[in-house]
Amino acid sequence: MPRFSFLPAALVLAALFCQGARAAEVRVFKPMEEGMTAMSLRDKAQAEGFAQAVLDAAQASLPTPLDEVRAEYFREYLTGRAEPYVQGYKVLATEASAAGLILRMDVTVNKAALRDGLKKLGLMTTAAHPVPVSLALPGDLDEETRTALQHMVVLTGLQVEPSGLPRVTLERAKEKATYKARLETGDREWMAVSKDIPTLWFDLWSHYFARESAFAPKLGGQVLDVTGWFSPDAVLEFDRVLRGWDYAVQDVEMVEMDMQPAGVGATWTFRLLDGERLDGLLRGFLPQRGLSYRLLAKDKG
């Protein structure tokens, strides 16, 4: 029988749904503070729940998980900023008391969007190895702003050195309580202006890390052929599993499904990050299910 280079519409929708989602249950407790209403308490608890779910997904996606301090700073940063990575959620239970609110939620994180976000924040680059940076700060910088900057330096994975490049210069803008920052690399320079230090910081560094990613050595594309399934549903389940191995492969695409009388086969393309780890994952998953596979370098032509 001929090989099909297309998928039935229902399978395409299922594959797209599985492509970028990660569901997780989170439980947070938000203390009641003076002046809080029940609605604002719930909103803040929900924001912290989203932040925790995204942090958990990020730890699973990064090549090296963040240490305890960086993870806490990332959770703080994500609180109130995590919604772009949240694909959906369901409130499982709430328990209110005079002390505060306990909230349990099932949160679905969009892994593709999160992976892009981690690249822009530099965490994909600096998870294992810090980037040296020199800082030039105003002498009258208040303690709160100085502490916020220190948290950003640690979170981003930078190592402050007295001189050298990249170099960040921070100064007060003419507008009250607004800061202007400049990032220099020797051949490039970027500017950012904001009243919010985390926003200013990552507006600035996202340009640097995007450029670093663009000029980073590209690992070759790979083609994976797997045969021996009894149903298309099992193929889609493995598609979900393969996309979840994002510490070994990225940019996964299912390009073909072959439905033969003897069984179902499928082909994927992806970018390889860790060949040794992928080999171990494939050996541990496929043969014990009676499946055969071939892993080949993608034809550059």
GROMACS .gro file of C-alpha atoms in nm:
model
  301
    1MET     CA    1   0.000   0.000   0.000
    2PRO     CA    2   0.118   0.358  -0.058
    3ARG     CA    3   0.265   0.574   0.218
    4PHE     CA    4   0.049   0.867   0.323
    5SER     CA    5   0.219   1.207   0.355
    6PHE     CA    6  -0.085   1.354   0.529
    7LEU     CA    7  -0.281   1.284   0.847
    8PRO     CA    8  -0.658   1.267   0.894
    9ALA     CA    9  -0.798   1.595   1.026
   10ALA     CA   10  -0.885   1.450   1.368
   11LEU     CA   11  -0.532   1.318   1.412
   12VAL     CA   12  -0.381   1.650   1.308
   13LEU     CA   13  -0.589   1.833   1.571
   14ALA     CA   14  -0.492   1.580   1.837
   15ALA     CA   15  -0.125   1.609   1.746
   16LEU     CA   16  -0.137   1.988   1.759
   17PHE     CA   17  -0.306   1.977   2.099
   18CYS     CA   18  -0.036   1.745   2.233
   19GLN     CA   19   0.247   1.941   2.076
   20GLY     CA   20   0.293   2.218   2.330
   21ALA     CA   21   0.098   2.130   2.641
   22ARG     CA   22   0.204   2.012   2.982
   23ALA     CA   23  -0.052   1.964   3.261
   24ALA     CA   24   0.040   1.981   3.629
   25GLU     CA   25  -0.140   2.009   3.960
   26VAL     CA   26  -0.025   2.287   4.191
   27ARG     CA   27  -0.122   2.382   4.546
   28VAL     CA   28  -0.055   2.728   4.689
   29PHE     CA   29  -0.135   2.907   5.011
   30LYS     CA   30  -0.175   3.284   4.999
   31PRO     CA   31  -0.194   3.460   5.337
   32MET     CA   32  -0.460   3.725   5.389
   33GLU     CA   33  -0.302   4.071   5.407
   34GLU     CA   34  -0.442   4.395   5.541
   35GLY     CA   35  -0.673   4.565   5.293
   36MET     CA   36  -0.720   4.253   5.077
   37THR     CA   37  -1.062   4.157   4.950
   38ALA     CA   38  -1.166   3.796   4.891
   39MET     CA   39  -1.141   3.858   4.516
   40SER     CA   40  -0.791   4.008   4.529
   41LEU     CA   41  -0.676   3.723   4.756
   42ARG     CA   42  -0.802   3.468   4.505
   43ASP     CA   43  -0.639   3.655   4.213
   44LYS     CA   44  -0.304   3.664   4.391
   45ALA     CA   45  -0.326   3.295   4.483
   46GLN     CA   46  -0.407   3.212   4.122
   47ALA     CA   47  -0.109   3.418   3.999
   48GLU     CA   48   0.121   3.229   4.236
   49GLY     CA   49  -0.027   2.899   4.120
   50PHE     CA   50   0.042   2.987   3.757
   51ALA     CA   51   0.397   3.088   3.848
   52GLN     CA   52   0.462   2.760   4.028
   53ALA     CA   53   0.324   2.553   3.739
   54VAL     CA   54   0.538   2.738   3.484
   55LEU     CA   55   0.845   2.708   3.706
   56ASP     CA   56   0.791   2.332   3.739
   57ALA     CA   57   0.759   2.299   3.360
   58ALA     CA   58   1.069   2.513   3.308
   59GLN     CA   59   1.275   2.297   3.543
   60ALA     CA   60   1.181   1.994   3.332
   61SER     CA   61   1.265   2.173   3.005
   62LEU     CA   62   1.601   2.328   3.092
   63PRO     CA   63   1.917   2.129   3.010
   64THR     CA   64   2.024   2.181   3.373
   65PRO     CA   65   1.756   2.264   3.636
   66LEU     CA   66   1.791   2.595   3.818
   67ASP     CA   67   1.935   2.577   4.167
   68GLU     CA   68   1.718   2.664   4.466
   69VAL     CA   69   1.801   3.036   4.470
   70ARG     CA   70   1.757   3.092   4.096
   71ALA     CA   71   1.436   2.888   4.101
   72GLU     CA   72   1.293   3.108   4.378
   73TYR     CA   73   1.389   3.427   4.193
   74PHE     CA   74   1.229   3.286   3.877
   75ARG     CA   75   0.910   3.202   4.066
   76GLU     CA   76   0.901   3.560   4.199
   77TYR     CA   77   0.954   3.697   3.848
   78LEU     CA   78   0.681   3.475   3.702
   79THR     CA   79   0.420   3.580   3.959
   80GLY     CA   80   0.193   3.808   3.761
   81ARG     CA   81   0.382   3.733   3.437
   82ALA     CA   82   0.308   3.362   3.383
   83GLU     CA   83  -0.021   3.387   3.191
   84PRO     CA   84   0.139   3.396   2.842
   85TYR     CA   85   0.264   3.042   2.913
   86VAL     CA   86  -0.065   2.911   3.055
   87GLN     CA   87  -0.280   2.731   2.800
   88GLY     CA   88  -0.561   2.648   3.040
   89TYR     CA   89  -0.644   2.571   3.401
   90LYS     CA   90  -0.907   2.416   3.623
   91VAL     CA   91  -0.968   2.500   3.988
   92LEU     CA   92  -0.977   2.171   4.179
   93ALA     CA   93  -1.041   2.299   4.531
   94THR     CA   94  -1.035   2.612   4.746
   95GLU     CA   95  -1.018   2.641   5.122
   96ALA     CA   96  -1.062   2.988   5.272
   97SER     CA   97  -0.993   3.084   5.632
   98ALA     CA   98  -0.910   3.393   5.834
   99ALA     CA   99  -0.542   3.318   5.771
  100GLY     CA  100  -0.572   3.308   5.392
  101LEU     CA  101  -0.661   3.088   5.098
  102ILE     CA  102  -0.545   2.742   4.991
  103LEU     CA  103  -0.593   2.694   4.617
  104ARG     CA  104  -0.543   2.374   4.417
  105MET     CA  105  -0.542   2.398   4.038
  106ASP     CA  106  -0.471   2.180   3.740
  107VAL     CA  107  -0.264   2.403   3.507
  108THR     CA  108  -0.175   2.327   3.146
  109VAL     CA  109   0.150   2.494   3.039
  110ASN     CA  110   0.228   2.563   2.675
  111LYS     CA  111   0.573   2.409   2.649
  112ALA     CA  112   0.653   2.557   2.307
  113ALA     CA  113   0.579   2.911   2.428
  114LEU     CA  114   0.770   2.846   2.750
  115ARG     CA  115   1.074   2.717   2.562
  116ASP     CA  116   1.079   3.036   2.353
  117GLY     CA  117   1.044   3.240   2.671
  118LEU     CA  118   1.333   3.058   2.839
  119LYS     CA  119   1.552   3.135   2.538
  120LYS     CA  120   1.463   3.507   2.551
  121LEU     CA  121   1.531   3.518   2.926
  122GLY     CA  122   1.868   3.354   2.865
  123LEU     CA  123   1.799   3.058   3.090
  124MET     CA  124   1.857   2.807   2.809
  125THR     CA  125   2.203   2.960   2.760
  126THR     CA  126   2.309   3.010   3.120
  127ALA     CA  127   2.143   2.712   3.295
  128ALA     CA  128   2.480   2.535   3.321
  129HIS     CA  129   2.740   2.806   3.251
  130PRO     CA  130   2.728   3.171   3.368
  131VAL     CA  131   2.794   3.464   3.133
  132PRO     CA  132   3.043   3.728   3.256
  133VAL     CA  133   2.913   4.086   3.271
  134SER     CA  134   3.026   4.422   3.405
  135LEU     CA  135   2.779   4.664   3.563
  136ALA     CA  136   2.789   5.043   3.589
  137LEU     CA  137   2.522   5.163   3.833
  138PRO     CA  138   2.426   5.509   3.964
  139GLY     CA  139   2.586   5.593   4.296
  140ASP     CA  140   2.253   5.704   4.447
  141LEU     CA  141   2.070   5.383   4.361
  142ASP     CA  142   1.819   5.297   4.634
  143GLU     CA  143   1.846   4.965   4.818
  144GLU     CA  144   1.521   4.823   4.677
  145THR     CA  145   1.632   4.879   4.317
  146ARG     CA  146   1.982   4.748   4.391
  147THR     CA  147   1.835   4.430   4.541
  148ALA     CA  148   1.603   4.384   4.240
  149LEU     CA  149   1.904   4.412   4.009
  150GLN     CA  150   2.101   4.159   4.213
  151HIS     CA  151   1.810   3.914   4.183
  152MET     CA  152   1.801   3.966   3.806
  153VAL     CA  153   2.176   3.906   3.775
  154VAL     CA  154   2.151   3.578   3.967
  155LEU     CA  155   1.836   3.465   3.787
  156THR     CA  156   1.978   3.537   3.442
  157GLY     CA  157   2.292   3.341   3.524
  158LEU     CA  158   2.546   3.622   3.501
  159GLN     CA  159   2.878   3.655   3.679
  160VAL     CA  160   2.972   4.014   3.762
  161GLU     CA  161   3.330   4.112   3.678
  162PRO     CA  162   3.497   4.452   3.727
  163SER     CA  163   3.551   4.512   3.358
  164GLY     CA  164   3.485   4.354   3.024
  165LEU     CA  165   3.195   4.278   2.794
  166PRO     CA  166   2.901   4.249   2.785
  167ARG     CA  167   2.861   4.567   2.988
  168VAL     CA  168   2.537   4.707   3.132
  169THR     CA  169   2.508   5.075   3.221
  170LEU     CA  170   2.206   5.190   3.424
  171GLU     CA  171   2.103   5.551   3.472
  172ARG     CA  172   1.796   5.743   3.573
  173ALA     CA  173   1.584   5.877   3.289
  174LYS     CA  174   1.439   6.226   3.296
  175GLU     CA  175   1.098   6.089   3.384
  176LYS     CA  176   1.051   6.035   3.757
  177ALA     CA  177   1.119   5.680   3.881
  178THR     CA  178   1.214   5.564   3.529
  179TYR     CA  179   1.542   5.395   3.442
  180LYS     CA  180   1.735   5.373   3.118
  181ALA     CA  181   1.978   5.088   3.054
  182ARG     CA  182   2.235   5.020   2.784
  183LEU     CA  183   2.389   4.682   2.697
  184GLU     CA  184   2.715   4.680   2.501
  185THR     CA  185   2.891   4.380   2.350
  186GLY     CA  186   3.171   4.550   2.158
  187ASP     CA  187   3.005   4.537   1.817
  188ARG     CA  188   2.643   4.589   1.919
  189GLU     CA  189   2.448   4.808   2.160
  190TRP     CA  190   2.088   4.791   2.285
  191MET     CA  191   1.878   5.029   2.493
  192ALA     CA  192   1.574   4.983   2.717
  193VAL     CA  193   1.361   5.219   2.929
  194SER     CA  194   1.114   5.122   3.200
  195LYS     CA  195   0.997   5.196   3.553
  196ASP     CA  196   1.002   4.824   3.632
  197ILE     CA  197   1.349   4.673   3.682
  198PRO     CA  198   1.265   4.313   3.574
  199THR     CA  199   1.091   4.443   3.260
  200LEU     CA  200   1.386   4.672   3.183
  201TRP     CA  201   1.635   4.394   3.245
  202PHE     CA  202   1.482   4.132   3.019
  203ASP     CA  203   1.387   4.382   2.747
  204LEU     CA  204   1.760   4.454   2.732
  205TRP     CA  205   1.897   4.101   2.757
  206SER     CA  206   1.643   3.939   2.524
  207HIS     CA  207   1.823   4.108   2.233
  208TYR     CA  208   2.158   3.970   2.345
  209PHE     CA  209   2.036   3.614   2.393
  210ALA     CA  210   1.839   3.617   2.067
  211ARG     CA  211   2.160   3.713   1.887
  212GLU     CA  212   2.361   3.449   2.072
  213SER     CA  213   2.104   3.186   1.976
  214ALA     CA  214   2.109   3.296   1.611
  215PHE     CA  215   2.487   3.260   1.590
  216ALA     CA  216   2.512   2.943   1.801
  217PRO     CA  217   2.631   2.629   1.623
  218LYS     CA  218   2.333   2.446   1.480
  219LEU     CA  219   2.307   2.076   1.553
  220GLY     CA  220   2.201   1.864   1.257
  221GLY     CA  221   1.841   1.770   1.199
  222GLN     CA  222   1.739   1.409   1.250
  223VAL     CA  223   1.478   1.176   1.103
  224LEU     CA  224   1.319   0.905   1.319
  225ASP     CA  225   1.125   0.617   1.157
  226VAL     CA  226   0.926   0.390   1.389
  227THR     CA  227   0.720   0.087   1.282
  228GLY     CA  228   0.509  -0.177   1.455
  229TRP     CA  229   0.214   0.004   1.612
  230PHE     CA  230  -0.134  -0.148   1.609
  231SER     CA  231  -0.325   0.183   1.596
  232PRO     CA  232  -0.285   0.555   1.510
  233ASP     CA  233  -0.376   0.640   1.871
  234ALA     CA  234  -0.055   0.473   1.988
  235VAL     CA  235   0.142   0.680   1.736
  236LEU     CA  236  -0.008   1.000   1.876
  237GLU     CA  237   0.076   0.888   2.229
  238PHE     CA  238   0.442   0.843   2.131
  239ASP     CA  239   0.430   1.180   1.956
  240ARG     CA  240   0.334   1.333   2.291
  241VAL     CA  241   0.614   1.141   2.466
  242LEU     CA  242   0.877   1.241   2.208
  243ARG     CA  243   0.784   1.609   2.236
  244GLY     CA  244   0.819   1.576   2.613
  245TRP     CA  245   1.186   1.478   2.574
  246ASP     CA  246   1.274   1.842   2.508
  247TYR     CA  247   1.600   1.815   2.698
  248ALA     CA  248   1.715   1.575   2.420
  249VAL     CA  249   1.520   1.695   2.112
  250GLN     CA  250   1.344   2.012   2.001
  251ASP     CA  251   1.135   2.134   1.707
  252VAL     CA  252   0.967   1.793   1.680
  253GLU     CA  253   0.736   1.743   1.381
  254MET     CA  254   0.545   1.430   1.278
  255VAL     CA  255   0.569   1.439   0.898
  256GLU     CA  256   0.425   1.106   0.787
  257MET     CA  257   0.206   0.819   0.903
  258ASP     CA  258   0.212   0.486   0.717
  259MET     CA  259  -0.091   0.262   0.774
  260GLN     CA  260  -0.016  -0.090   0.646
  261PRO     CA  261  -0.212  -0.414   0.703
  262ALA     CA  262   0.075  -0.540   0.920
  263GLY     CA  263   0.082  -0.231   1.141
  264VAL     CA  264   0.127   0.145   1.159
  265GLY     CA  265   0.451   0.336   1.117
  266ALA     CA  266   0.538   0.704   1.144
  267THR     CA  267   0.821   0.946   1.073
  268TRP     CA  268   0.937   1.246   1.274
  269THR     CA  269   1.193   1.516   1.216
  270PHE     CA  270   1.354   1.713   1.498
  271ARG     CA  271   1.664   1.899   1.610
  272LEU     CA  272   1.894   1.687   1.822
  273LEU     CA  273   2.026   1.832   2.149
  274ASP     CA  274   2.166   1.524   2.326
  275GLY     CA  275   2.221   1.215   2.110
  276GLU     CA  276   2.335   0.990   2.393
  277ARG     CA  277   2.033   1.073   2.607
  278LEU     CA  278   1.793   1.027   2.315
  279ASP     CA  279   1.945   0.688   2.232
  280GLY     CA  280   1.885   0.574   2.590
  281LEU     CA  281   1.527   0.701   2.585
  282LEU     CA  282   1.447   0.531   2.256
  283ARG     CA  283   1.603   0.201   2.366
  284GLY     CA  284   1.409   0.214   2.691
  285PHE     CA  285   1.074   0.295   2.530
  286LEU     CA  286   1.039   0.137   2.184
  287PRO     CA  287   1.179  -0.222   2.176
  288GLN     CA  288   0.988  -0.333   2.486
  289ARG     CA  289   0.669  -0.238   2.304
  290GLY     CA  290   0.760  -0.448   2.001
  291LEU     CA  291   0.852  -0.143   1.792
  292SER     CA  292   1.143  -0.106   1.550
  293TYR     CA  293   1.310   0.226   1.471
  294ARG     CA  294   1.577   0.394   1.262
  295LEU     CA  295   1.744   0.724   1.347
  296LEU     CA  296   1.908   0.902   1.053
  297ALA     CA  297   2.067   1.239   0.981
  298LYS     CA  298   1.829   1.465   0.789
  299ASP     CA  299   1.911   1.510   0.425
  300LYS     CA  300   2.050   1.863   0.393
  301GLY     CA  301   1.947   1.874   0.032
   0.00000   0.00000   0.00000
